PDB file of C-alpha atoms in Angstrom:
ATOM      1  CA  UNK B   1     159.751  91.479 -11.297  1.00 53.00           C
ATOM      2  CA  UNK B   2     159.287  88.422 -13.519  1.00 56.00           C
ATOM      3  CA  UNK B   3     155.881  86.762 -13.659  1.00 57.00           C
ATOM      4  CA  UNK B   4     155.521  83.338 -12.029  1.00 57.00           C
ATOM      5  CA  UNK B   5     156.338  80.482 -14.366  1.00 56.00           C
ATOM      6  CA  UNK B   6     152.838  79.019 -14.181  1.00 50.00           C
ATOM      7  CA  UNK B   7     151.398  82.340 -15.390  1.00 52.00           C
ATOM      8  CA  UNK B   8     153.581  82.528 -18.497  1.00 51.00           C
ATOM      9  CA  UNK B   9     151.302  80.387 -20.725  1.00 49.00           C
ATOM     10  CA  UNK B  10     148.525  82.872 -20.052  1.00 50.00           C
ATOM     11  CA  UNK B  11     150.660  85.960 -20.701  1.00 49.00           C
ATOM     12  CA  UNK B  12     152.514  84.683 -23.782  1.00 45.00           C
ATOM     13  CA  UNK B  13     149.644  85.118 -26.283  1.00 46.00           C
ATOM     14  CA  UNK B  14     149.074  88.691 -25.119  1.00 43.00           C
ATOM     15  CA  UNK B  15     152.767  89.593 -25.297  1.00 47.00           C
ATOM     16  CA  UNK B  16     153.054  88.143 -28.801  1.00 42.00           C
ATOM     17  CA  UNK B  17     150.050  90.119 -29.954  1.00 42.00           C
ATOM     18  CA  UNK B  18     151.404  93.339 -28.448  1.00 44.00           C
ATOM     19  CA  UNK B  19     154.782  92.769 -30.092  1.00 47.00           C
ATOM     20  CA  UNK B  20     153.090  92.458 -33.464  1.00 49.00           C
ATOM     21  CA  UNK B  21     153.995  88.794 -33.964  1.00 50.00           C
ATOM     22  CA  UNK B  22     150.309  88.050 -34.490  1.00 51.00           C
ATOM     23  CA  UNK B  23     146.965  89.689 -34.034  1.00 54.00           C
ATOM     24  CA  UNK B  24     144.993  89.114 -30.805  1.00 53.00           C
ATOM     25  CA  UNK B  25     142.568  86.989 -32.821  1.00 57.00           C
ATOM     26  CA  UNK B  26     145.431  84.771 -34.052  1.00 58.00           C
ATOM     27  CA  UNK B  27     147.126  84.394 -30.647  1.00 56.00           C
ATOM     28  CA  UNK B  28     146.627  80.932 -29.116  1.00 67.00           C
ATOM     29  CA  UNK B  29     144.643  81.031 -25.892  1.00 76.00           C
ATOM     30  CA  UNK B  30     145.078  78.417 -23.201  1.00 82.00           C
ATOM     31  CA  UNK B  31     141.923  77.944 -21.196  1.00 92.00           C
ATOM     32  CA  UNK B  32     142.344  78.159 -17.430  1.00 95.00           C
ATOM     33  CA  UNK B  33     141.049  74.922 -15.912  1.00 96.00           C
ATOM     34  CA  UNK B  34     139.767  74.048 -12.448  1.00 97.00           C
ATOM     35  CA  UNK B  35     139.742  70.513 -11.061  1.00 98.00           C
ATOM     36  CA  UNK B  36     138.627  69.562  -7.544  1.00 98.00           C
ATOM     37  CA  UNK B  37     138.846  66.225  -5.768  1.00 97.00           C
ATOM     38  CA  UNK B  38     138.323  64.965  -2.240  1.00 98.00           C
ATOM     39  CA  UNK B  39     141.269  62.642  -1.597  1.00 98.00           C
ATOM     40  CA  UNK B  40     140.696  59.834   0.938  1.00 97.00           C
ATOM     41  CA  UNK B  41     143.356  59.189   3.601  1.00 98.00           C
ATOM     42  CA  UNK B  42     143.032  56.244   5.986  1.00 97.00           C
ATOM     43  CA  UNK B  43     145.101  57.121   9.052  1.00 97.00           C
ATOM     44  CA  UNK B  44     145.056  53.654  10.600  1.00 94.00           C
ATOM     45  CA  UNK B  45     146.488  50.288   9.604  1.00 89.00           C
ATOM     46  CA  UNK B  46     144.651  47.117   8.678  1.00 85.00           C
ATOM     47  CA  UNK B  47     141.137  46.596   7.357  1.00 86.00           C
ATOM     48  CA  UNK B  48     137.756  47.177   8.907  1.00 86.00           C
ATOM     49  CA  UNK B  49     136.381  50.034  10.952  1.00 88.00           C
ATOM     50  CA  UNK B  50     138.835  52.351  12.673  1.00 90.00           C
ATOM     51  CA  UNK B  51     138.400  53.176  16.376  1.00 86.00           C
ATOM     52  CA  UNK B  52     139.666  56.675  17.301  1.00 88.00           C
ATOM     53  CA  UNK B  53     142.153  56.560  20.184  1.00 90.00           C
ATOM     54  CA  UNK B  54     143.623  60.102  20.241  1.00 90.00           C
ATOM     55  CA  UNK B  55     146.604  58.938  18.212  1.00 94.00           C
ATOM     56  CA  UNK B  56     148.898  61.363  16.408  1.00 97.00           C
ATOM     57  CA  UNK B  57     150.252  60.151  13.076  1.00 97.00           C
ATOM     58  CA  UNK B  58     151.757  61.624   9.902  1.00 98.00           C
ATOM     59  CA  UNK B  59     150.799  60.555   6.379  1.00 98.00           C
ATOM     60  CA  UNK B  60     152.637  61.374   3.154  1.00 98.00           C
ATOM     61  CA  UNK B  61     150.017  62.345   0.570  1.00 98.00           C
ATOM     62  CA  UNK B  62     152.527  63.522  -2.066  1.00 98.00           C
ATOM     63  CA  UNK B  63     152.117  60.431  -4.332  1.00 98.00           C
ATOM     64  CA  UNK B  64     148.320  60.866  -4.389  1.00 98.00           C
ATOM     65  CA  UNK B  65     148.702  64.556  -5.260  1.00 98.00           C
ATOM     66  CA  UNK B  66     151.135  63.832  -8.086  1.00 98.00           C
ATOM     67  CA  UNK B  67     148.759  61.213  -9.464  1.00 98.00           C
ATOM     68  CA  UNK B  68     145.889  63.718  -9.357  1.00 98.00           C
ATOM     69  CA  UNK B  69     147.904  66.363 -11.221  1.00 98.00           C
ATOM     70  CA  UNK B  70     148.996  63.870 -13.881  1.00 98.00           C
ATOM     71  CA  UNK B  71     145.458  62.554 -14.299  1.00 97.00           C
ATOM     72  CA  UNK B  72     143.917  65.987 -14.971  1.00 97.00           C
ATOM     73  CA  UNK B  73     146.840  66.970 -17.211  1.00 97.00           C
ATOM     74  CA  UNK B  74     147.656  70.377 -15.740  1.00 97.00           C
ATOM     75  CA  UNK B  75     151.167  71.478 -16.721  1.00 97.00           C
ATOM     76  CA  UNK B  76     151.449  74.888 -15.084  1.00 97.00           C
ATOM     77  CA  UNK B  77     149.330  76.273 -12.274  1.00 98.00           C
ATOM     78  CA  UNK B  78     148.656  75.944  -8.576  1.00 98.00           C
ATOM     79  CA  UNK B  79     147.570  73.173  -6.230  1.00 98.00           C
ATOM     80  CA  UNK B  80     145.342  74.321  -3.356  1.00 98.00           C
ATOM     81  CA  UNK B  81     144.871  71.958  -0.416  1.00 98.00           C
ATOM     82  CA  UNK B  82     142.575  72.116   2.598  1.00 98.00           C
ATOM     83  CA  UNK B  83     142.134  69.764   5.520  1.00 97.00           C
ATOM     84  CA  UNK B  84     138.432  68.953   5.748  1.00 97.00           C
ATOM     85  CA  UNK B  85     138.484  68.149   9.460  1.00 98.00           C
ATOM     86  CA  UNK B  86     138.939  70.148  12.666  1.00 98.00           C
ATOM     87  CA  UNK B  87     141.432  67.661  14.117  1.00 98.00           C
ATOM     88  CA  UNK B  88     143.787  67.210  11.168  1.00 98.00           C
ATOM     89  CA  UNK B  89     146.382  69.581   9.725  1.00 98.00           C
ATOM     90  CA  UNK B  90     148.551  69.970   6.640  1.00 98.00           C
ATOM     91  CA  UNK B  91     152.249  70.721   6.488  1.00 98.00           C
ATOM     92  CA  UNK B  92     155.266  70.374   4.189  1.00 98.00           C
ATOM     93  CA  UNK B  93     158.381  68.801   5.653  1.00 98.00           C
ATOM     94  CA  UNK B  94     160.651  65.779   5.630  1.00 98.00           C
ATOM     95  CA  UNK B  95     159.018  62.376   5.999  1.00 98.00           C
ATOM     96  CA  UNK B  96     161.833  60.636   7.919  1.00 98.00           C
ATOM     97  CA  UNK B  97     160.898  57.911  10.391  1.00 98.00           C
ATOM     98  CA  UNK B  98     162.665  59.203  13.494  1.00 98.00           C
ATOM     99  CA  UNK B  99     161.686  62.791  12.716  1.00 98.00           C
ATOM    100  CA  UNK B 100     158.065  61.628  12.535  1.00 98.00           C
ATOM    101  CA  UNK B 101     158.496  60.153  16.023  1.00 98.00           C
ATOM    102  CA  UNK B 102     159.952  63.473  17.221  1.00 98.00           C
ATOM    103  CA  UNK B 103     157.024  65.414  15.778  1.00 98.00           C
ATOM    104  CA  UNK B 104     154.492  63.112  17.420  1.00 97.00           C
ATOM    105  CA  UNK B 105     156.198  63.314  20.828  1.00 97.00           C
ATOM    106  CA  UNK B 106     156.647  67.101  20.605  1.00 98.00           C
ATOM    107  CA  UNK B 107     153.007  67.724  19.694  1.00 98.00           C
ATOM    108  CA  UNK B 108     151.764  65.660  22.636  1.00 97.00           C
ATOM    109  CA  UNK B 109     154.075  67.582  24.985  1.00 97.00           C
ATOM    110  CA  UNK B 110     152.860  70.856  23.501  1.00 97.00           C
ATOM    111  CA  UNK B 111     149.186  70.045  24.113  1.00 97.00           C
ATOM    112  CA  UNK B 112     148.914  67.106  26.543  1.00 97.00           C
ATOM    113  CA  UNK B 113     145.637  65.171  26.134  1.00 96.00           C
ATOM    114  CA  UNK B 114     145.240  64.930  29.924  1.00 95.00           C
ATOM    115  CA  UNK B 115     144.973  68.684  30.546  1.00 97.00           C
ATOM    116  CA  UNK B 116     141.569  69.903  31.890  1.00 97.00           C
ATOM    117  CA  UNK B 117     140.261  71.504  28.683  1.00 98.00           C
ATOM    118  CA  UNK B 118     136.790  73.079  28.768  1.00 98.00           C
ATOM    119  CA  UNK B 119     135.863  71.499  25.429  1.00 98.00           C
ATOM    120  CA  UNK B 120     136.139  68.094  27.105  1.00 97.00           C
ATOM    121  CA  UNK B 121     133.386  68.889  29.649  1.00 98.00           C
ATOM    122  CA  UNK B 122     130.755  67.120  27.590  1.00 97.00           C
ATOM    123  CA  UNK B 123     128.148  67.447  30.343  1.00 96.00           C
ATOM    124  CA  UNK B 124     128.283  71.258  29.912  1.00 98.00           C
ATOM    125  CA  UNK B 125     127.739  71.194  26.155  1.00 97.00           C
ATOM    126  CA  UNK B 126     126.149  72.599  24.091  1.00 98.00           C
ATOM    127  CA  UNK B 127     127.011  75.784  25.939  1.00 97.00           C
ATOM    128  CA  UNK B 128     125.119  78.256  23.736  1.00 98.00           C
ATOM    129  CA  UNK B 129     122.274  78.568  21.261  1.00 98.00           C
ATOM    130  CA  UNK B 130     124.839  78.905  18.478  1.00 98.00           C
ATOM    131  CA  UNK B 131     126.471  75.624  19.506  1.00 98.00           C
ATOM    132  CA  UNK B 132     123.094  73.892  19.479  1.00 98.00           C
ATOM    133  CA  UNK B 133     122.286  75.337  16.050  1.00 98.00           C
ATOM    134  CA  UNK B 134     125.566  74.008  14.619  1.00 98.00           C
ATOM    135  CA  UNK B 135     124.899  70.545  16.037  1.00 98.00           C
ATOM    136  CA  UNK B 136     121.379  70.626  14.628  1.00 98.00           C
ATOM    137  CA  UNK B 137     122.617  71.674  11.183  1.00 98.00           C
ATOM    138  CA  UNK B 138     125.359  69.023  11.020  1.00 97.00           C
ATOM    139  CA  UNK B 139     123.710  66.165  12.928  1.00 97.00           C
ATOM    140  CA  UNK B 140     119.993  66.177  13.786  1.00 98.00           C
ATOM    141  CA  UNK B 141     118.816  67.869  10.574  1.00 97.00           C
ATOM    142  CA  UNK B 142     120.793  65.314   8.556  1.00 97.00           C
ATOM    143  CA  UNK B 143     119.002  62.437  10.239  1.00 97.00           C
ATOM    144  CA  UNK B 144     122.064  61.169  12.073  1.00 97.00           C
ATOM    145  CA  UNK B 145     120.360  60.980  15.467  1.00 97.00           C
ATOM    146  CA  UNK B 146     119.340  62.942  18.539  1.00 98.00           C
ATOM    147  CA  UNK B 147     121.314  65.504  20.498  1.00 97.00           C
ATOM    148  CA  UNK B 148     121.943  62.872  23.173  1.00 97.00           C
ATOM    149  CA  UNK B 149     123.324  60.484  20.555  1.00 97.00           C
ATOM    150  CA  UNK B 150     125.572  63.224  19.213  1.00 97.00           C
ATOM    151  CA  UNK B 151     127.007  63.959  22.648  1.00 97.00           C
ATOM    152  CA  UNK B 152     127.479  60.241  23.329  1.00 96.00           C
ATOM    153  CA  UNK B 153     129.774  59.876  20.318  1.00 94.00           C
ATOM    154  CA  UNK B 154     131.747  63.087  20.918  1.00 95.00           C
ATOM    155  CA  UNK B 155     135.450  62.346  21.580  1.00 94.00           C
ATOM    156  CA  UNK B 156     137.591  63.864  24.329  1.00 95.00           C
ATOM    157  CA  UNK B 157     139.889  65.700  21.944  1.00 97.00           C
ATOM    158  CA  UNK B 158     140.337  69.386  22.817  1.00 98.00           C
ATOM    159  CA  UNK B 159     144.109  69.028  22.485  1.00 98.00           C
ATOM    160  CA  UNK B 160     143.638  67.810  18.890  1.00 98.00           C
ATOM    161  CA  UNK B 161     141.688  70.935  17.941  1.00 98.00           C
ATOM    162  CA  UNK B 162     144.340  73.193  19.488  1.00 98.00           C
ATOM    163  CA  UNK B 163     147.174  71.474  17.635  1.00 98.00           C
ATOM    164  CA  UNK B 164     145.259  71.644  14.350  1.00 98.00           C
ATOM    165  CA  UNK B 165     144.886  75.410  14.770  1.00 98.00           C
ATOM    166  CA  UNK B 166     148.615  75.794  15.409  1.00 97.00           C
ATOM    167  CA  UNK B 167     149.720  73.683  12.457  1.00 98.00           C
ATOM    168  CA  UNK B 168     147.249  75.067   9.919  1.00 98.00           C
ATOM    169  CA  UNK B 169     144.619  73.601   7.633  1.00 98.00           C
ATOM    170  CA  UNK B 170     145.770  74.563   4.134  1.00 98.00           C
ATOM    171  CA  UNK B 171     148.704  74.644   1.712  1.00 98.00           C
ATOM    172  CA  UNK B 172     149.236  76.198  -1.715  1.00 98.00           C
ATOM    173  CA  UNK B 173     151.927  74.731  -3.991  1.00 98.00           C
ATOM    174  CA  UNK B 174     152.995  75.893  -7.476  1.00 98.00           C
ATOM    175  CA  UNK B 175     152.954  73.442 -10.386  1.00 98.00           C
ATOM    176  CA  UNK B 176     155.485  73.827 -13.218  1.00 98.00           C
ATOM    177  CA  UNK B 177     155.953  71.445 -16.163  1.00 97.00           C
ATOM    178  CA  UNK B 178     153.459  69.088 -14.541  1.00 97.00           C
ATOM    179  CA  UNK B 179     155.446  68.758 -11.311  1.00 98.00           C
ATOM    180  CA  UNK B 180     154.909  70.003  -7.775  1.00 98.00           C
ATOM    181  CA  UNK B 181     157.414  72.741  -6.948  1.00 98.00           C
ATOM    182  CA  UNK B 182     158.607  71.270  -3.658  1.00 98.00           C
ATOM    183  CA  UNK B 183     162.128  70.537  -2.483  1.00 98.00           C
ATOM    184  CA  UNK B 184     163.997  67.256  -2.854  1.00 97.00           C
ATOM    185  CA  UNK B 185     163.397  66.228   0.762  1.00 98.00           C
ATOM    186  CA  UNK B 186     159.971  67.771   1.167  1.00 98.00           C
ATOM    187  CA  UNK B 187     156.711  65.844   1.357  1.00 98.00           C
ATOM    188  CA  UNK B 188     153.148  67.079   1.672  1.00 98.00           C
ATOM    189  CA  UNK B 189     151.927  65.627   4.951  1.00 98.00           C
ATOM    190  CA  UNK B 190     148.513  65.152   6.508  1.00 98.00           C
ATOM    191  CA  UNK B 191     148.884  65.281  10.286  1.00 98.00           C
ATOM    192  CA  UNK B 192     146.287  63.146  12.081  1.00 98.00           C
ATOM    193  CA  UNK B 193     145.692  64.518  15.581  1.00 98.00           C
ATOM    194  CA  UNK B 194     142.785  62.361  16.755  1.00 97.00           C
ATOM    195  CA  UNK B 195     143.129  59.051  14.998  1.00 96.00           C
ATOM    196  CA  UNK B 196     142.920  56.625  13.577  1.00 97.00           C
ATOM    197  CA  UNK B 197     140.090  57.698  11.294  1.00 96.00           C
ATOM    198  CA  UNK B 198     138.934  57.835   7.688  1.00 97.00           C
ATOM    199  CA  UNK B 199     139.916  61.329   6.511  1.00 98.00           C
ATOM    200  CA  UNK B 200     139.734  63.413   3.343  1.00 98.00           C
ATOM    201  CA  UNK B 201     141.831  66.249   1.941  1.00 98.00           C
ATOM    202  CA  UNK B 202     140.260  68.750  -0.440  1.00 98.00           C
ATOM    203  CA  UNK B 203     142.523  69.274  -3.467  1.00 98.00           C
ATOM    204  CA  UNK B 204     141.979  71.795  -6.270  1.00 98.00           C
ATOM    205  CA  UNK B 205     144.254  72.224  -9.254  1.00 98.00           C
ATOM    206  CA  UNK B 206     144.034  75.511 -11.138  1.00 98.00           C
ATOM    207  CA  UNK B 207     146.088  76.006 -14.293  1.00 97.00           C
ATOM    208  CA  UNK B 208     146.635  75.244 -17.952  1.00 96.00           C
ATOM    209  CA  UNK B 209     147.527  72.107 -19.900  1.00 93.00           C
TER     210      UNK B 209
END
């Protein structure tokens, strides 16, 4: 089986040395590089602070990813993406207006916001010592406020968490000749499931120039 195209720049020096074209010391070595960036995505329109309203929306982040790859100069490698939130997801599909409407409507039918989810019973949370420890680590210990203040700002969004788990939080895409290896009609999409909000996507490029 042939090696992936992005791996060829790493294997070529070794194959040339083995074939006797040059000694291992003479073979050019391309250094594997790692570049990470947290890419901001604003999932609401207009300026000013965004007020979450349990909205579902889709956002094409492909142009930002292509700009990132071009900026760091990676020619062959892999792009690793991760959603950095528990109520957003990542997917690859067509970014067509009426299809976006279909996706939004289908997701809300799949997990209706009005269902009686246990996560939405804020008066019964935190429900365990582990839950309290997580809130302390991510809220009180960071000086953001008290437990009561944390619970007061908690959204009613169990359906958003469930949909995020179904859709998935990560994608891995090959890079060849400096381009994302996606199809003509494919876009890399951040799916907002509890918006609008200020979001980020973790992006790491691994490869060679």
